[in-house]
CSV table of C-alpha atoms in Angstrom, one decimal:
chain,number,residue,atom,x,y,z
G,21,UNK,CA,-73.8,58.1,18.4
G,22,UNK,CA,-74.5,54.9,19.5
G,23,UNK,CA,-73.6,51.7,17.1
G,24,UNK,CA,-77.2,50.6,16.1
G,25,UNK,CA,-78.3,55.1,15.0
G,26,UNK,CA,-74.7,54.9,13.1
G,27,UNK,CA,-75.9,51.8,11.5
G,28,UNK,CA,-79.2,53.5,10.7
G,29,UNK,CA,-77.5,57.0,9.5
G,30,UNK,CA,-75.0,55.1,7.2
G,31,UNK,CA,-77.9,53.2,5.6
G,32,UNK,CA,-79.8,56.0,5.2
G,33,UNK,CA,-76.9,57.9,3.8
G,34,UNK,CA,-76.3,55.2,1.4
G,35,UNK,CA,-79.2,54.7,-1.0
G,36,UNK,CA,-76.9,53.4,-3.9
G,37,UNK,CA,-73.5,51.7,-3.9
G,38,UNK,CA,-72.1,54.8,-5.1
G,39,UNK,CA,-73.1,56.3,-2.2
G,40,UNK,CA,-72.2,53.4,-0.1
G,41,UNK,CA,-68.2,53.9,-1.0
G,42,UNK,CA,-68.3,57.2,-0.9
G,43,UNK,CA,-69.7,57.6,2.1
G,44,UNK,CA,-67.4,54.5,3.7
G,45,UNK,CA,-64.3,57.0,2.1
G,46,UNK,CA,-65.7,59.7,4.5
G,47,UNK,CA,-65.6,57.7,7.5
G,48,UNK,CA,-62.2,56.4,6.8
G,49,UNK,CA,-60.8,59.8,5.6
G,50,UNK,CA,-62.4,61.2,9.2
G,51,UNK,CA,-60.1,58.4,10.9
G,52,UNK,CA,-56.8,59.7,9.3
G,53,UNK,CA,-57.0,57.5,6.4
G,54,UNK,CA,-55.3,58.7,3.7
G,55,UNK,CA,-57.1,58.7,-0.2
G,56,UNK,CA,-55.4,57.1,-3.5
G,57,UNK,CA,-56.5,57.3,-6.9
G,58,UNK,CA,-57.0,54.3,-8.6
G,59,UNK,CA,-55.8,55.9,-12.3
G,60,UNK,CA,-52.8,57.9,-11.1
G,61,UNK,CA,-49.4,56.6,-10.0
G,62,UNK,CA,-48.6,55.5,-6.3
G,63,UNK,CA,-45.6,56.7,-5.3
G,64,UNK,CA,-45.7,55.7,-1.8
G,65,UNK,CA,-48.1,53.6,0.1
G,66,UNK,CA,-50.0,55.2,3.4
G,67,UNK,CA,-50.2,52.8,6.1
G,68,UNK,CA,-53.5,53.4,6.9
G,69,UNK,CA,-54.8,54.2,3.2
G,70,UNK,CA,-57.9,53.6,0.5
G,71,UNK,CA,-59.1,53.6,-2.5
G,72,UNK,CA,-62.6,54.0,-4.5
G,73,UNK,CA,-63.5,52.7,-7.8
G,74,UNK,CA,-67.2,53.8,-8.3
G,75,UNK,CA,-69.1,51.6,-6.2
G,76,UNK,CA,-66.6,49.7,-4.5
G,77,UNK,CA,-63.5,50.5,-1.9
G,78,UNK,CA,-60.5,48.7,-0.8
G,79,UNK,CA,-59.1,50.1,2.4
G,80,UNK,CA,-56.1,49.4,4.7
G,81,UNK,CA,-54.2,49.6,7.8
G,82,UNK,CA,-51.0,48.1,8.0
G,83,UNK,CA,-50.1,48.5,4.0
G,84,UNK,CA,-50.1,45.2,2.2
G,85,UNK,CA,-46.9,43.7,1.3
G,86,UNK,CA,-45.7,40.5,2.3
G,87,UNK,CA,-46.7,39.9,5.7
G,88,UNK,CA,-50.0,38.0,6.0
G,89,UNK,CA,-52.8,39.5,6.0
G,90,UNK,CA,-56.4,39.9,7.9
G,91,UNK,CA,-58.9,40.4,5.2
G,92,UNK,CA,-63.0,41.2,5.1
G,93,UNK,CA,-64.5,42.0,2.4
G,94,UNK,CA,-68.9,42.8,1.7
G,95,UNK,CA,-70.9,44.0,-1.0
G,96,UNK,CA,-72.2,47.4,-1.3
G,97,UNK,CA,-75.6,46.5,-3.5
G,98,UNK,CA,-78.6,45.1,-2.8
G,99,UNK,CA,-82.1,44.4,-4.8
G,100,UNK,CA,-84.0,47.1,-5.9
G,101,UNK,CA,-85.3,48.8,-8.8
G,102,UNK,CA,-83.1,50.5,-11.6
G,103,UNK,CA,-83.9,53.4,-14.0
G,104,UNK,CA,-84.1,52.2,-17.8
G,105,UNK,CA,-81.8,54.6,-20.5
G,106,UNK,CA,-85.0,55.6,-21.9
G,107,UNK,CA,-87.2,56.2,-19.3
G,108,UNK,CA,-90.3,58.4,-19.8
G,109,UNK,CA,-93.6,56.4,-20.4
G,110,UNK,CA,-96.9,56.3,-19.4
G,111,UNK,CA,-100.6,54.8,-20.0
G,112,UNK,CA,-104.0,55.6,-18.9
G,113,UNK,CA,-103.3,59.1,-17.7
G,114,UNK,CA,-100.2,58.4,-15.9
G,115,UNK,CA,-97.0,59.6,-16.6
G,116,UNK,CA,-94.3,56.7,-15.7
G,117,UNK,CA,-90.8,55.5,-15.7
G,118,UNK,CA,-89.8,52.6,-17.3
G,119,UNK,CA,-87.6,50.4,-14.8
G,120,UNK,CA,-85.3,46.9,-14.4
G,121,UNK,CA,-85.0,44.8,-11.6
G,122,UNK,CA,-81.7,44.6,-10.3
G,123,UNK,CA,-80.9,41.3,-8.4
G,124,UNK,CA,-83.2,39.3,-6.6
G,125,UNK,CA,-85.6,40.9,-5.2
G,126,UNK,CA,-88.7,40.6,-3.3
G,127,UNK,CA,-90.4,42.4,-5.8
G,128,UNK,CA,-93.9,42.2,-3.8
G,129,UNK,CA,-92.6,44.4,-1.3
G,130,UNK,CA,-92.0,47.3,-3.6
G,131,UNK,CA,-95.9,47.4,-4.2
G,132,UNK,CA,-97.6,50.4,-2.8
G,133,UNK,CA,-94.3,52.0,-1.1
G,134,UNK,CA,-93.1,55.6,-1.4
G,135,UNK,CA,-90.2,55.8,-3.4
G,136,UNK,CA,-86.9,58.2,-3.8
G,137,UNK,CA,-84.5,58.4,-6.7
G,138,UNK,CA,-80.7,57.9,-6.1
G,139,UNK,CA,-77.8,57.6,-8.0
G,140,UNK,CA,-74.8,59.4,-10.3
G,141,UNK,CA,-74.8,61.2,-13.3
G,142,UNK,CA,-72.3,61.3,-16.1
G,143,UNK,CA,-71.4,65.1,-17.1
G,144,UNK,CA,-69.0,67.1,-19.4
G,145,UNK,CA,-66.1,67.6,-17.1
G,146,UNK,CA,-63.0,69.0,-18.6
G,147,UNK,CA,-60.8,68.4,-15.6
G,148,UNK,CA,-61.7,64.4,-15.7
G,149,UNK,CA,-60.6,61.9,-17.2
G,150,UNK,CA,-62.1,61.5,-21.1
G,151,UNK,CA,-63.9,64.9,-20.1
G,152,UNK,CA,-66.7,62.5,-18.2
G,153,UNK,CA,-67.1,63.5,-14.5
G,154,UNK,CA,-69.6,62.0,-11.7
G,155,UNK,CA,-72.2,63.5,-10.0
G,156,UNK,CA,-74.1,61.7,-6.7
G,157,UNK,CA,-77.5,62.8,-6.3
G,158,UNK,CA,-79.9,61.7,-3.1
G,159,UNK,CA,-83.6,63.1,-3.9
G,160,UNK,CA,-85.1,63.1,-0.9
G,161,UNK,CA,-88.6,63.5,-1.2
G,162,UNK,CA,-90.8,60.7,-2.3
G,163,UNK,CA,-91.6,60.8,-6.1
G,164,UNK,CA,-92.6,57.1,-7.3
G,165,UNK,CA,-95.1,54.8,-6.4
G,166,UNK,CA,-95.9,51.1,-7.9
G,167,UNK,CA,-99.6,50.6,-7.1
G,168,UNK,CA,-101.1,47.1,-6.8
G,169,UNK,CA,-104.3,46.2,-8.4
G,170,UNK,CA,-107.2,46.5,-6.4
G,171,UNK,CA,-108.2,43.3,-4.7
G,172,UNK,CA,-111.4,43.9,-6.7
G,173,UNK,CA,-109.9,43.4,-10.1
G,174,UNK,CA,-108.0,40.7,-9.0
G,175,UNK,CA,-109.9,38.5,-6.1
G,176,UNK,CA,-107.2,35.7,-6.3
G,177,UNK,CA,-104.8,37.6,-5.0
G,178,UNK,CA,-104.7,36.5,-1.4
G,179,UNK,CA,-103.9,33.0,-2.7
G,180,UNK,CA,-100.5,34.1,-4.5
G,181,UNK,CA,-99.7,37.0,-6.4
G,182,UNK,CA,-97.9,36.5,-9.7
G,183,UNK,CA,-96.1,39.6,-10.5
G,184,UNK,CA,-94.8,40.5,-14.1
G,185,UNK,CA,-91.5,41.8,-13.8
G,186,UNK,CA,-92.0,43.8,-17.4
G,187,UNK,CA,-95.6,44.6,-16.7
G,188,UNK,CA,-96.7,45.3,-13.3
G,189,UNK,CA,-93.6,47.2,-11.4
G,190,UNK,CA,-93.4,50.5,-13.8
G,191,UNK,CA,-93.7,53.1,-11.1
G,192,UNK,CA,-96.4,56.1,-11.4
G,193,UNK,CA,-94.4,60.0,-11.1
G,194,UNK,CA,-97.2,62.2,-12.0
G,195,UNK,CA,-100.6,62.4,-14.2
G,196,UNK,CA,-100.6,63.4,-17.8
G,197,UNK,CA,-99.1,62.3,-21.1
G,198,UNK,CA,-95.3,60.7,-20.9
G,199,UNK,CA,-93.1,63.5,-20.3
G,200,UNK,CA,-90.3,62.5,-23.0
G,201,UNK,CA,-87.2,64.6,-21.4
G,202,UNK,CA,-88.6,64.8,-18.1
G,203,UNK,CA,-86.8,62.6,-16.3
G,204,UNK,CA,-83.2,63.2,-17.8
G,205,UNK,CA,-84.0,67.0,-16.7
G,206,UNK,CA,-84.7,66.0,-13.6
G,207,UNK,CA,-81.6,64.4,-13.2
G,208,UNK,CA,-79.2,67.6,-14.6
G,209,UNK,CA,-81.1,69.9,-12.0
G,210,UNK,CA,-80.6,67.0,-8.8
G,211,UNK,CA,-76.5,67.2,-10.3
G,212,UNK,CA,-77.0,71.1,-10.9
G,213,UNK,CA,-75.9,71.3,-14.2
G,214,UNK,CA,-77.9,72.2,-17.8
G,215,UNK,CA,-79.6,69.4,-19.6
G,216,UNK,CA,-77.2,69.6,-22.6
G,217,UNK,CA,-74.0,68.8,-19.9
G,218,UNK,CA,-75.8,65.5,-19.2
G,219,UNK,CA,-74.2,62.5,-20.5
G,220,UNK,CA,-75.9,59.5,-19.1
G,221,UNK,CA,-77.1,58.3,-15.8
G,222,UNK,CA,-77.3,55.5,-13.0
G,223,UNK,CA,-80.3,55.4,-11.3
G,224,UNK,CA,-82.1,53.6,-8.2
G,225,UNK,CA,-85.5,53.3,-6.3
G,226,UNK,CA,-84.9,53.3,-2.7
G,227,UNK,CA,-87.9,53.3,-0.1
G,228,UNK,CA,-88.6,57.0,1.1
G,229,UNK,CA,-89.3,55.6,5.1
G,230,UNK,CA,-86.0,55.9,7.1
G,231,UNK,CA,-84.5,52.9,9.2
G,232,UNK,CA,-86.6,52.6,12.1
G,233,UNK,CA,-85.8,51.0,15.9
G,234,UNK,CA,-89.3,48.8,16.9
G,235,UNK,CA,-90.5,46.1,19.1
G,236,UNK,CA,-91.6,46.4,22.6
G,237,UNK,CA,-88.3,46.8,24.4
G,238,UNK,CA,-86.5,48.2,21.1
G,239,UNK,CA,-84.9,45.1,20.4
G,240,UNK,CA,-85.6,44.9,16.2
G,241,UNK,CA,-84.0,47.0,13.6
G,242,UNK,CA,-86.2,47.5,10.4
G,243,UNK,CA,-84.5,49.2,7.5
G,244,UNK,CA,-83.7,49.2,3.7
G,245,UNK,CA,-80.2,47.3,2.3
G,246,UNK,CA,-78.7,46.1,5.7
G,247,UNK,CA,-78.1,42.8,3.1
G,248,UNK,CA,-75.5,44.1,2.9
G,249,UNK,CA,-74.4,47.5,4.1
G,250,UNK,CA,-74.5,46.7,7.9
G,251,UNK,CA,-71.3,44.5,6.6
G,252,UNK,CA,-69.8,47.4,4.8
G,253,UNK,CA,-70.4,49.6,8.5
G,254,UNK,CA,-69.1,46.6,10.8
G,255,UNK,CA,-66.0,46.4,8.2
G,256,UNK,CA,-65.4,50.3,7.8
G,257,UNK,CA,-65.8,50.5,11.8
G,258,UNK,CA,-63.6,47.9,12.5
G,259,UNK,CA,-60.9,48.7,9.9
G,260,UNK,CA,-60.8,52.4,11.5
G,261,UNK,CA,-60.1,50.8,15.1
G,262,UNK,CA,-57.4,48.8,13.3
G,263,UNK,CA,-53.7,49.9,14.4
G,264,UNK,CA,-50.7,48.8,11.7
G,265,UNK,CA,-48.9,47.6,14.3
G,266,UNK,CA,-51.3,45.0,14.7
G,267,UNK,CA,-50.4,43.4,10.7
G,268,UNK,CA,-51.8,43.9,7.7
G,269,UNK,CA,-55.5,44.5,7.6
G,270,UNK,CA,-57.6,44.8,4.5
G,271,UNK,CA,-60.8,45.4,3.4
G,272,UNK,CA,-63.2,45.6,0.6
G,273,UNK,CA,-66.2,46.4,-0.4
G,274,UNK,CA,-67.3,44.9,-3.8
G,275,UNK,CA,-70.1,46.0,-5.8
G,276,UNK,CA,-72.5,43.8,-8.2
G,277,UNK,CA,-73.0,40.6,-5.7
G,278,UNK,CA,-76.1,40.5,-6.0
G,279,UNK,CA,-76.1,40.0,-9.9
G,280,UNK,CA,-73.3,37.9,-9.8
G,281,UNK,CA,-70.0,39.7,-9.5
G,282,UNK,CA,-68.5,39.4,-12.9
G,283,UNK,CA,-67.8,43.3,-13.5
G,284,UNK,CA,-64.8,45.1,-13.4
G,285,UNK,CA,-65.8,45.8,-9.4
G,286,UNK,CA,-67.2,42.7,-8.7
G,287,UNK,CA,-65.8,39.9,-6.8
G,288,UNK,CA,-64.9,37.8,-9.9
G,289,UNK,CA,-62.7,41.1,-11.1
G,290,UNK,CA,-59.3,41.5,-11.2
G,291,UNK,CA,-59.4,44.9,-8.8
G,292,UNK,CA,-58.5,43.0,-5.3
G,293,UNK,CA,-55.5,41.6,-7.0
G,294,UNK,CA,-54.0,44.5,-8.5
G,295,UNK,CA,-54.8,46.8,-5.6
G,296,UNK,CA,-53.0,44.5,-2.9
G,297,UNK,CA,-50.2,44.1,-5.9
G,298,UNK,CA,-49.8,47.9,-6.3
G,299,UNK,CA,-49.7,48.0,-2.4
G,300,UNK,CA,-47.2,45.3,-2.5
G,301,UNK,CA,-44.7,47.0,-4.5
G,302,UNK,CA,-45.5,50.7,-3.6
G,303,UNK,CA,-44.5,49.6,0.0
G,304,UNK,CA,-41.0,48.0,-1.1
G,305,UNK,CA,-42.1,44.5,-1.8
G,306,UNK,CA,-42.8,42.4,-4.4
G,307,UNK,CA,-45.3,40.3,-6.4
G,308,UNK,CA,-44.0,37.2,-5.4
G,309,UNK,CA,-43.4,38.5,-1.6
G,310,UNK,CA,-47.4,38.9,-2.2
G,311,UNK,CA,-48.2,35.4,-3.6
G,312,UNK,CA,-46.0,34.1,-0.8
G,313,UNK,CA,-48.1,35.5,2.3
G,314,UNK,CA,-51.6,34.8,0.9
G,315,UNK,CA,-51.4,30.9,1.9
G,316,UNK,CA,-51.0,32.4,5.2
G,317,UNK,CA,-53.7,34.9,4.7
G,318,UNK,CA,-57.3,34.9,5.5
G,319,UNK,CA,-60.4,36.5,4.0
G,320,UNK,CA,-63.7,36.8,6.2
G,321,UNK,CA,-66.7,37.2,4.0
G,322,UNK,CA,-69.4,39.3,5.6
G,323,UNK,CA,-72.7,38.9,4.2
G,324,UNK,CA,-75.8,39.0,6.0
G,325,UNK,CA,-77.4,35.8,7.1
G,326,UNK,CA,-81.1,33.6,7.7
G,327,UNK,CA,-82.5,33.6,10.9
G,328,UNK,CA,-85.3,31.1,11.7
G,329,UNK,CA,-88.5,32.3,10.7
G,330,UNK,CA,-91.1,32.0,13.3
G,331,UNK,CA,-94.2,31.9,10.5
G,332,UNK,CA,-91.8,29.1,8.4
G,333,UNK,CA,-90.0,27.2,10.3
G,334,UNK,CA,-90.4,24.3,8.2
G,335,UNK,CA,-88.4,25.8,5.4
G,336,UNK,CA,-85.1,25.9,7.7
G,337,UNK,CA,-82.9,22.9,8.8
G,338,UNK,CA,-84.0,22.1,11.3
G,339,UNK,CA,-80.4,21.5,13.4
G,340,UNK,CA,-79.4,24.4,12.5
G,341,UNK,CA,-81.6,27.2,14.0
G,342,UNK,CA,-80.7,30.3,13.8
G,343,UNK,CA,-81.8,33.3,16.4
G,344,UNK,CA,-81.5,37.1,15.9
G,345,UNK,CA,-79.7,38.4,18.6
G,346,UNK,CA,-77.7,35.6,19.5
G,347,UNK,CA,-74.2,36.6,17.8
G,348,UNK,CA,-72.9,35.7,14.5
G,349,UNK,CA,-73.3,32.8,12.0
G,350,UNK,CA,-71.1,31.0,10.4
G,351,UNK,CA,-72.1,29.8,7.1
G,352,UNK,CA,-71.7,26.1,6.0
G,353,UNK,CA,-72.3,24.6,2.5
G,354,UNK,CA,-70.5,21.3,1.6
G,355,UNK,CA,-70.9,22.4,-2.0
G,356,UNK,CA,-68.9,25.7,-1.2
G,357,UNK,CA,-72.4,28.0,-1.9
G,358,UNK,CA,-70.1,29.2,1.4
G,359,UNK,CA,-66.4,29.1,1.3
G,360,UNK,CA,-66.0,28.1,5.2
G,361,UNK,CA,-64.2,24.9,6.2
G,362,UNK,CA,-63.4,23.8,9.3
G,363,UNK,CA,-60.0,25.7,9.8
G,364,UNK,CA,-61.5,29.2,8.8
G,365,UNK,CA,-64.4,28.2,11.1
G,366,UNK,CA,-62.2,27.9,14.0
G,367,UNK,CA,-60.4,30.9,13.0
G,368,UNK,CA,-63.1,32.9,13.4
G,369,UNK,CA,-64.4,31.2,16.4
G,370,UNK,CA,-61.3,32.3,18.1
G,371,UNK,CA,-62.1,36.0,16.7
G,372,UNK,CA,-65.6,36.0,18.2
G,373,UNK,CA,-64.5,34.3,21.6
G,374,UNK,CA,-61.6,37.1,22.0
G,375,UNK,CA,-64.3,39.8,21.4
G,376,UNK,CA,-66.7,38.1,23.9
G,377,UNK,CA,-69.2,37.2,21.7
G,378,UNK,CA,-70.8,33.7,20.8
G,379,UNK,CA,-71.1,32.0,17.4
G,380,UNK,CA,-73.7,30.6,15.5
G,381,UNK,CA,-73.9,28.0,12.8
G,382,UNK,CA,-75.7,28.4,9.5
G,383,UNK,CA,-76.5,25.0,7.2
G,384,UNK,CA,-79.3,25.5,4.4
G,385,UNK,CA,-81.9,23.1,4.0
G,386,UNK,CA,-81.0,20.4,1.5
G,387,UNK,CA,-84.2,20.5,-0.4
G,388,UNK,CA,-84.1,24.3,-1.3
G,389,UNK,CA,-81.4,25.6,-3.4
G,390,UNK,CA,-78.8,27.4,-1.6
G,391,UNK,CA,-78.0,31.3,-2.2
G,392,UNK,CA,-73.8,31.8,-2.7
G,393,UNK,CA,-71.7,35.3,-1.6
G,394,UNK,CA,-68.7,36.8,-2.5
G,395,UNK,CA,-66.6,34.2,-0.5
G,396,UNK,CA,-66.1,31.3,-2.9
G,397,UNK,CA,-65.7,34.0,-5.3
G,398,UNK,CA,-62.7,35.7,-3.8
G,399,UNK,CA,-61.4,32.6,-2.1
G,400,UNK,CA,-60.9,31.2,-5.7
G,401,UNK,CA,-59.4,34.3,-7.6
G,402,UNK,CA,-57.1,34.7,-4.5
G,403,UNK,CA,-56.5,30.9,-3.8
G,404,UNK,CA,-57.1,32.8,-0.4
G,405,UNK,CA,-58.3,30.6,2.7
G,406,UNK,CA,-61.9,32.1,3.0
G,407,UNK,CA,-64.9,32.1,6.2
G,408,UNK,CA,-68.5,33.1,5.0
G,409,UNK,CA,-70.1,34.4,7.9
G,410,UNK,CA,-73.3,37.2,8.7
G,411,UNK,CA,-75.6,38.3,11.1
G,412,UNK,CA,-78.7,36.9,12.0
G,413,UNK,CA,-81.4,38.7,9.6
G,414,UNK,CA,-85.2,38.1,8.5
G,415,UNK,CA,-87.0,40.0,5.1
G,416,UNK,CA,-83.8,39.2,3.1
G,417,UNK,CA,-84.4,41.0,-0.4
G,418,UNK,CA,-87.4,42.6,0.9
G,419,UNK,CA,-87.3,46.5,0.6
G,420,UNK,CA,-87.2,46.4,4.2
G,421,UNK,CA,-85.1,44.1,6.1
G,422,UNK,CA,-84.8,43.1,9.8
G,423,UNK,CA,-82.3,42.6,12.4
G,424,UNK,CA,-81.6,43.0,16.1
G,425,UNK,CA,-80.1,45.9,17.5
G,426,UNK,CA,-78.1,43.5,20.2
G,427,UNK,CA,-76.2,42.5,17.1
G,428,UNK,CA,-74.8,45.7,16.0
G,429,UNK,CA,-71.9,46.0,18.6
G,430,UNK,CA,-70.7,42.5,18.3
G,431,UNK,CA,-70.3,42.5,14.8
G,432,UNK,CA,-68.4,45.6,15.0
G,433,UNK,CA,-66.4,44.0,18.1
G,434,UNK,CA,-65.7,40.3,15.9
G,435,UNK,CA,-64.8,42.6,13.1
G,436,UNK,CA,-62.4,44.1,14.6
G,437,UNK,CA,-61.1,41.0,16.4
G,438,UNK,CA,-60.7,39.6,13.1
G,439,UNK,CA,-58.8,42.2,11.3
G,440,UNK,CA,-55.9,42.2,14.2
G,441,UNK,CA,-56.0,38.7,14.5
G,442,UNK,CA,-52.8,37.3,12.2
G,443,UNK,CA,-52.4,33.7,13.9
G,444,UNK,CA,-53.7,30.7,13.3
């Protein structure tokens, strides 16, 4: 399969963050990469090993200890519409579900789309821990639909639409009087268990319409989440071409960027830490021998990144242009929105020029406030020399996003240059 369908069969694989990880833990596990539990005790340490932690991985070849290290870490969420605990609702002959907006998104472009349900399910499980299991579900067939207003009823529209995040975005599922029940037996059919063994859920929208190649010579990418799974596929691609010969190489995959990161998962957490520490020790090191190699380490952040719009050019700076299919970007904020300075800058320059591949350079426009990533994040809970970078990307936060296909192999290339890159 080439790199731009595996791209488009991981992100249609991956509707959630749940099934982001697991589906990351797949490819890994297919690449001889051995599984840890996160709750149990590590006796050893595989050299090419992982971990999950519901909707977030960390992963390694080469087993931490206290060498220094190659680190890349992503996000496994993005924007989109979540499933409230009490769901069933309904008006005017329409039976509904009541739903929250997770993140930041481009809420207009969830108007008039078909819509699939994702997610996990908490059920009675005596062989799990508390008796609580998880389930993953993927429906596949579209079931929701938020319809706009007709421009009749609403002849303004064309000069801005004003969107009410508690009114306007309940999706429609059917015709009749709410069905109170309905959806939670939904859900304990999609996990296959009886209504009464459901315990609770976690539940997305994700656009029905697959990834899809366009353009005139095939040159475009258009597809749901690649802000910010094609960094979790260019990090899980590169980690599995990673030898431990070459050092230490880490990566991880947070969850809960998009609202912040302050979770147990998130990049704020504690997790990073104390999986490197346990890696540490279960490989014969220590904790200090840890905190000594991390001033020696490096973390590349890989989120996706703001190409030059062609329709609004005037809301980008204007020396710093940015073109799809011209090769990575590296981010720059001098109020560390982006944790790159000049030394991880040049670090990854050298990355990119020993995977063939050019580099291009990201500053925001100083009048519009500047979006942040898990960089300056992780750079300060690891006091861990940090690069933000991402590939070149228009729609960001839309339902559907765009990128170029020419951009798929290089990331996957400067990834992997990355990860067995241990000078300076």
């Amino acid at each position: 399969m080439n790199p731009v369908d595996a791209l488009a069969d991981f992100i249609q694989r991956s509707p959630t963050p749940w099934h982001a990880a697991e589906n990351a833990a797949d490819r890994l596990a297919g690449a001889g990469f051995s599984a840890l539990d996160a709750a149990a005790t590590w006796e050893s340490v595989p050299e090419r090993g992982f971990v999950v932690r519901d909707g977030s991985l960390v992963a390694w070849s080469g087993a931490p200890g206290n060498a220094p290290m190659r680190l890349l870490g992503a996000h496994t969420d993005s924007p989109n519409l979540r499933i409230r605990p009490v769901p069933d609702t309904g008006s005017a002959g329409f039976r509904q579900l009541a739903v929250e907006v997770y993140g930041g998104a481009l809420v207009n472009s969830w108007l008039d789309r078909d819509l699939v349900l994702a997610g996990r399910a908490a059920v009675e499980d005596p062989r799990a821990p508390g008796g609580i299991g998880h389930r993953l579900f993927h429906h596949h067939e579209p079931l929701l639909r938020v319809p706009q207003l007709a421009i009749h009823l609403d002849r303004e529209v064309n000069e801005g639409l004003k969107l009410n995040k508690q009114q306007h975005l309940t999706p429609v599922w059917g015709l009749g009087k709410p069905d109170v029940g309905g959806f939670s037996q939904f859900v304990a059919d999609a996990v296959g268990v009886a209504a009464e063994h459901l315990l609770g859920w976690d539940v997305a929208c994700a656009d029905a319409v697959e990834p899809a190649v366009l353009g005139r010579e095939n040159e475009l990418l258009a597809a749901p989440r690649l802000d910010n799974l094609a960094s979790c596929f260019g990090a899980v691609e590169a980690l599995a071409r990673t030898a431990p010969v070459d050092g230490p190489a880490v990566i991880v995959l947070f969850d809960h960027e998009e609202i912040g990161s302050t979770s147990a998962t998130g990049a704020v957490g504690n997790w990073l830490a104390q999986v490197l520490e346990r890696c540490a020790v279960g490989s014969g090191g220590s904790r200090t021998g840890l905190l000594e190699s991390l001033p020696a380490s490096m973390l590349l952040s890989a989120d996706m990144a703001h190409a030059t719009h062609p329709n609004y050019a005037e809301r980008h700076e204007p020396g710093h242009w940015v073109e799809l299919g011209a090769g990575p970007v590296i981010k720059h904020n001098a109020n560390v929105r982006y944790a790159t300075d000049s030394r991880g800058a040049a670090a990854f320059r050298r990355a990119a020029a020993a995977a063939g591949a050019p580099a291009q350079d990201y500053s925001h426009r100083g009048d519009i406030p500047c979006g942040s990533t898990i960089g300056p994040l992780a750079a300060a809970g690891l006091a861990l020399e940090t690069v933000d970078v991402g590939m070149a990307m228009l729609s960001m936060h839309s339902i559907r996003e765009l990128m170029a296909c020419a951009d798929v192999a290089p990331m996957v290339d400067v990834f992997t240059s990355w990860l067995s890159s241990h000078g300076r």
